[in-house]
Amino acid sequence: MMIPSRLLSALAASILLAGGTSACAHGTLEGGGQNDDVIRTARVGVSREAAPSIAPGAPAAVAAPPTTAETFDAVSDALDAAAAAWTSGQVDAVMATYVHDEPLLVFLGDTPLKGPDSVRAALDARAAEPGGLGALSYEWFETLQFDVNTAVVSGRAVMTRGGKTHRGLFTRILRRTADGWLIVHDQLAWGPEA
């Protein structure tokens, strides 16, 4: 069977764009007086960002986009800040980790919350219950960077609340903003008793 050269070229380009290798970082996170091991995986490889277009004769001084490693570190820092905010029990601190001026969708267990007002109301109600918000940490997570402004992080979260520990999977979509990396979509899938 003869494969046209254009098809081979397109296939090779697709492999290069979709390719990449994984880099793992293993560290510890301080939370609630105990250390939780965290395995973090970042995508390393070919950038999918298009080169900025520059008009003829215009100055070419364009700031370089952050490297994958820099983005991974910034996203990891944002997740650490989100866990610390949650563990602090302060609803305002948790809300500061979410976007302020974009659509926001949060799932706490199987409850969908749309927009900052409904998220705040649910967090206020939870904070008023015995055990408050609880303590949040991560067992592991993996980061997939779509572009210099968007990352998806999935992993396992650990919630300790009212003397009980619950584990559940999570997915968070983060967007790079002027205020740093903020959560746009948050799905925390643990049981109703957490």
mmCIF file of C-alpha atoms in Angstrom:
data_model
loop_
_atom_site.group_PDB
_atom_site.id
_atom_site.type_symbol
_atom_site.label_atom_id
_atom_site.label_comp_id
_atom_site.label_asym_id
_atom_site.label_seq_id
_atom_site.Cartn_x
_atom_site.Cartn_y
_atom_site.Cartn_z
ATOM 1 C CA MET A 1 0.000 0.000 0.000
ATOM 2 C CA MET A 2 1.382 3.385 -0.995
ATOM 3 C CA ILE A 3 0.898 6.256 1.489
ATOM 4 C CA PRO A 4 0.933 9.741 -0.039
ATOM 5 C CA SER A 5 3.744 11.954 1.225
ATOM 6 C CA ARG A 6 1.263 14.675 2.280
ATOM 7 C CA LEU A 7 -0.439 12.178 4.585
ATOM 8 C CA LEU A 8 2.904 11.196 6.101
ATOM 9 C CA SER A 9 3.797 14.862 6.622
ATOM 10 C CA ALA A 10 0.466 15.560 8.305
ATOM 11 C CA LEU A 11 0.858 12.481 10.496
ATOM 12 C CA ALA A 12 4.379 13.527 11.524
ATOM 13 C CA ALA A 13 3.186 17.049 12.370
ATOM 14 C CA SER A 14 0.301 15.635 14.422
ATOM 15 C CA ILE A 15 2.690 13.432 16.379
ATOM 16 C CA LEU A 16 4.985 16.394 17.067
ATOM 17 C CA LEU A 17 2.098 18.596 18.227
ATOM 18 C CA ALA A 18 0.516 15.933 20.402
ATOM 19 C CA GLY A 19 3.820 14.560 21.620
ATOM 20 C CA GLY A 20 5.604 15.339 24.769
ATOM 21 C CA THR A 21 7.052 13.570 27.705
ATOM 22 C CA SER A 22 6.020 13.531 31.295
ATOM 23 C CA ALA A 23 8.122 14.958 34.062
ATOM 24 C CA CYS A 24 7.281 14.008 37.622
ATOM 25 C CA ALA A 25 8.006 16.017 40.717
ATOM 26 C CA HIS A 26 7.632 14.441 44.122
ATOM 27 C CA GLY A 27 7.404 16.643 47.144
ATOM 28 C CA THR A 28 5.697 17.190 50.427
ATOM 29 C CA LEU A 29 2.981 19.602 51.316
ATOM 30 C CA GLU A 30 2.552 20.982 54.807
ATOM 31 C CA GLY A 31 -1.047 20.739 55.896
ATOM 32 C CA GLY A 32 -2.671 20.490 59.274
ATOM 33 C CA GLY A 33 0.535 19.486 61.055
ATOM 34 C CA GLN A 34 1.211 16.503 58.843
ATOM 35 C CA ASN A 35 3.148 15.949 55.651
ATOM 36 C CA ASP A 36 1.297 14.614 52.641
ATOM 37 C CA ASP A 37 3.327 13.183 49.817
ATOM 38 C CA VAL A 38 2.330 14.740 46.528
ATOM 39 C CA ILE A 39 3.248 13.398 43.117
ATOM 40 C CA ARG A 40 3.000 16.066 40.454
ATOM 41 C CA THR A 41 3.252 15.363 36.743
ATOM 42 C CA ALA A 42 3.776 18.076 34.153
ATOM 43 C CA ARG A 43 3.601 17.898 30.389
ATOM 44 C CA VAL A 44 6.914 18.793 28.789
ATOM 45 C CA GLY A 45 7.329 19.051 25.055
ATOM 46 C CA VAL A 46 6.494 21.036 21.986
ATOM 47 C CA SER A 47 4.716 24.329 22.656
ATOM 48 C CA ARG A 48 1.348 24.622 20.962
ATOM 49 C CA GLU A 49 1.441 28.413 21.069
ATOM 50 C CA ALA A 50 1.536 30.127 17.730
ATOM 51 C CA ALA A 51 4.292 32.662 17.258
ATOM 52 C CA PRO A 52 3.000 36.204 17.683
ATOM 53 C CA SER A 53 2.505 38.066 14.430
ATOM 54 C CA ILE A 54 4.508 41.255 14.087
ATOM 55 C CA ALA A 55 3.659 43.922 11.557
ATOM 56 C CA PRO A 56 6.459 44.802 9.134
ATOM 57 C CA GLY A 57 8.636 47.537 10.599
ATOM 58 C CA ALA A 58 7.191 47.130 14.113
ATOM 59 C CA PRO A 59 9.556 46.523 17.027
ATOM 60 C CA ALA A 60 10.042 42.821 17.689
ATOM 61 C CA ALA A 61 10.321 43.119 21.486
ATOM 62 C CA VAL A 62 7.749 40.555 22.604
ATOM 63 C CA ALA A 63 7.997 38.983 26.038
ATOM 64 C CA ALA A 64 8.699 35.285 25.799
ATOM 65 C CA PRO A 65 5.879 33.086 27.084
ATOM 66 C CA PRO A 66 6.644 31.192 30.282
ATOM 67 C CA THR A 67 8.311 27.820 29.890
ATOM 68 C CA THR A 68 6.382 24.642 30.623
ATOM 69 C CA ALA A 69 8.368 24.252 33.851
ATOM 70 C CA GLU A 70 7.535 27.815 34.935
ATOM 71 C CA THR A 71 3.869 27.249 34.161
ATOM 72 C CA PHE A 72 3.878 23.934 36.029
ATOM 73 C CA ASP A 73 5.427 25.602 39.084
ATOM 74 C CA ALA A 74 2.911 28.460 38.975
ATOM 75 C CA VAL A 75 -0.055 26.074 38.618
ATOM 76 C CA SER A 76 1.308 23.905 41.456
ATOM 77 C CA ASP A 77 1.646 27.020 43.619
ATOM 78 C CA ALA A 78 -1.969 27.955 42.803
ATOM 79 C CA LEU A 79 -3.153 24.484 43.856
ATOM 80 C CA ASP A 80 -1.139 24.692 47.071
ATOM 81 C CA ALA A 81 -2.708 28.105 47.755
ATOM 82 C CA ALA A 82 -6.194 26.687 47.087
ATOM 83 C CA ALA A 83 -5.604 23.822 49.551
ATOM 84 C CA ALA A 84 -4.218 26.237 52.162
ATOM 85 C CA ALA A 85 -7.203 28.572 51.667
ATOM 86 C CA TRP A 86 -9.658 25.696 52.055
ATOM 87 C CA THR A 87 -7.854 24.409 55.155
ATOM 88 C CA SER A 88 -7.874 27.905 56.691
ATOM 89 C CA GLY A 89 -11.662 27.682 56.838
ATOM 90 C CA GLN A 90 -11.976 31.217 55.468
ATOM 91 C CA VAL A 91 -14.533 31.389 52.660
ATOM 92 C CA ASP A 92 -13.058 34.666 51.370
ATOM 93 C CA ALA A 93 -9.650 32.975 51.033
ATOM 94 C CA VAL A 94 -11.194 30.092 49.064
ATOM 95 C CA MET A 95 -13.128 32.490 46.821
ATOM 96 C CA ALA A 96 -9.882 34.350 46.055
ATOM 97 C CA THR A 97 -8.590 31.183 44.327
ATOM 98 C CA TYR A 98 -11.478 31.276 41.823
ATOM 99 C CA VAL A 99 -11.907 33.590 38.829
ATOM 100 C CA HIS A 100 -13.798 36.781 39.576
ATOM 101 C CA ASP A 101 -14.932 38.025 36.176
ATOM 102 C CA GLU A 102 -15.450 34.854 34.136
ATOM 103 C CA PRO A 103 -18.062 32.103 34.253
ATOM 104 C CA LEU A 104 -17.355 29.794 37.198
ATOM 105 C CA LEU A 105 -18.580 26.212 37.588
ATOM 106 C CA VAL A 106 -17.876 24.244 40.763
ATOM 107 C CA PHE A 107 -19.034 20.735 41.685
ATOM 108 C CA LEU A 108 -18.880 19.939 45.405
ATOM 109 C CA GLY A 109 -19.624 16.223 45.418
ATOM 110 C CA ASP A 110 -22.565 15.901 43.040
ATOM 111 C CA THR A 111 -23.860 19.448 43.509
ATOM 112 C CA PRO A 112 -23.241 21.826 40.579
ATOM 113 C CA LEU A 113 -22.732 25.456 41.559
ATOM 114 C CA LYS A 114 -22.790 28.119 38.845
ATOM 115 C CA GLY A 115 -21.257 31.503 39.483
ATOM 116 C CA PRO A 116 -19.441 32.995 42.452
ATOM 117 C CA ASP A 117 -22.615 33.768 44.436
ATOM 118 C CA SER A 118 -23.809 30.146 44.559
ATOM 119 C CA VAL A 119 -20.266 28.902 45.292
ATOM 120 C CA ARG A 120 -19.926 31.378 48.168
ATOM 121 C CA ALA A 121 -23.356 30.414 49.574
ATOM 122 C CA ALA A 122 -22.463 26.699 49.533
ATOM 123 C CA LEU A 123 -19.071 27.348 51.148
ATOM 124 C CA ASP A 124 -20.643 29.604 53.809
ATOM 125 C CA ALA A 125 -23.157 26.853 54.645
ATOM 126 C CA ARG A 126 -20.415 24.221 54.802
ATOM 127 C CA ALA A 127 -18.167 26.441 56.946
ATOM 128 C CA ALA A 128 -21.030 26.874 59.448
ATOM 129 C CA GLU A 129 -21.401 23.091 59.901
ATOM 130 C CA PRO A 130 -19.473 21.104 62.530
ATOM 131 C CA GLY A 131 -15.988 20.490 61.108
ATOM 132 C CA GLY A 132 -16.194 23.631 58.972
ATOM 133 C CA LEU A 133 -14.643 23.379 55.534
ATOM 134 C CA GLY A 134 -12.215 20.707 56.742
ATOM 135 C CA ALA A 135 -8.579 20.294 55.754
ATOM 136 C CA LEU A 136 -7.766 19.754 52.066
ATOM 137 C CA SER A 137 -4.590 18.223 50.671
ATOM 138 C CA TYR A 138 -3.573 16.239 47.597
ATOM 139 C CA GLU A 139 -2.238 12.698 47.320
ATOM 140 C CA TRP A 140 -1.206 13.270 43.718
ATOM 141 C CA PHE A 141 -2.103 15.288 40.685
ATOM 142 C CA GLU A 142 -1.217 15.546 37.025
ATOM 143 C CA THR A 143 -1.078 18.784 35.063
ATOM 144 C CA LEU A 144 -1.880 19.137 31.363
ATOM 145 C CA GLN A 145 -1.009 22.521 29.897
ATOM 146 C CA PHE A 146 -3.118 23.447 26.874
ATOM 147 C CA ASP A 147 -1.487 26.804 26.202
ATOM 148 C CA VAL A 148 0.319 29.495 28.180
ATOM 149 C CA ASN A 149 -2.982 30.579 29.762
ATOM 150 C CA THR A 150 -4.869 27.313 30.369
ATOM 151 C CA ALA A 151 -4.094 24.189 32.379
ATOM 152 C CA VAL A 152 -6.138 21.200 33.519
ATOM 153 C CA VAL A 153 -5.156 19.449 36.721
ATOM 154 C CA SER A 154 -6.589 16.101 37.831
ATOM 155 C CA GLY A 155 -5.681 14.000 40.821
ATOM 156 C CA ARG A 156 -6.768 12.701 44.205
ATOM 157 C CA ALA A 157 -7.770 15.089 46.970
ATOM 158 C CA VAL A 158 -7.859 14.199 50.652
ATOM 159 C CA MET A 159 -10.479 15.876 52.843
ATOM 160 C CA THR A 160 -10.197 15.568 56.616
ATOM 161 C CA ARG A 161 -13.296 16.830 58.354
ATOM 162 C CA GLY A 162 -14.925 16.029 61.664
ATOM 163 C CA GLY A 163 -12.235 13.472 62.498
ATOM 164 C CA LYS A 164 -12.826 11.485 59.297
ATOM 165 C CA THR A 165 -10.655 11.306 56.192
ATOM 166 C CA HIS A 166 -12.217 11.121 52.737
ATOM 167 C CA ARG A 167 -10.491 10.675 49.389
ATOM 168 C CA GLY A 168 -11.892 11.647 46.021
ATOM 169 C CA LEU A 169 -10.803 12.519 42.534
ATOM 170 C CA PHE A 170 -10.741 16.108 41.367
ATOM 171 C CA THR A 171 -10.346 18.050 38.151
ATOM 172 C CA ARG A 172 -9.573 21.752 38.097
ATOM 173 C CA ILE A 173 -9.262 23.986 35.063
ATOM 174 C CA LEU A 174 -7.086 27.010 35.724
ATOM 175 C CA ARG A 175 -6.637 30.170 33.685
ATOM 176 C CA ARG A 176 -3.692 32.520 33.911
ATOM 177 C CA THR A 177 -4.989 35.999 34.764
ATOM 178 C CA ALA A 178 -3.514 39.316 35.855
ATOM 179 C CA ASP A 179 -4.048 38.018 39.430
ATOM 180 C CA GLY A 180 -2.141 34.783 38.731
ATOM 181 C CA TRP A 181 -3.520 31.314 38.037
ATOM 182 C CA LEU A 182 -7.162 31.072 39.130
ATOM 183 C CA ILE A 183 -9.666 28.212 39.041
ATOM 184 C CA VAL A 184 -12.385 28.450 36.363
ATOM 185 C CA HIS A 185 -13.871 24.962 36.780
ATOM 186 C CA ASP A 186 -13.603 22.848 39.927
ATOM 187 C CA GLN A 187 -14.913 19.329 40.352
ATOM 188 C CA LEU A 188 -14.302 17.763 43.756
ATOM 189 C CA ALA A 189 -15.783 14.260 43.708
ATOM 190 C CA TRP A 190 -16.070 12.871 47.201
ATOM 191 C CA GLY A 191 -19.007 11.324 49.003
ATOM 192 C CA PRO A 192 -21.810 13.355 50.602
ATOM 193 C CA GLU A 193 -20.459 12.629 54.088
ATOM 194 C CA ALA A 194 -17.182 14.485 53.375
#
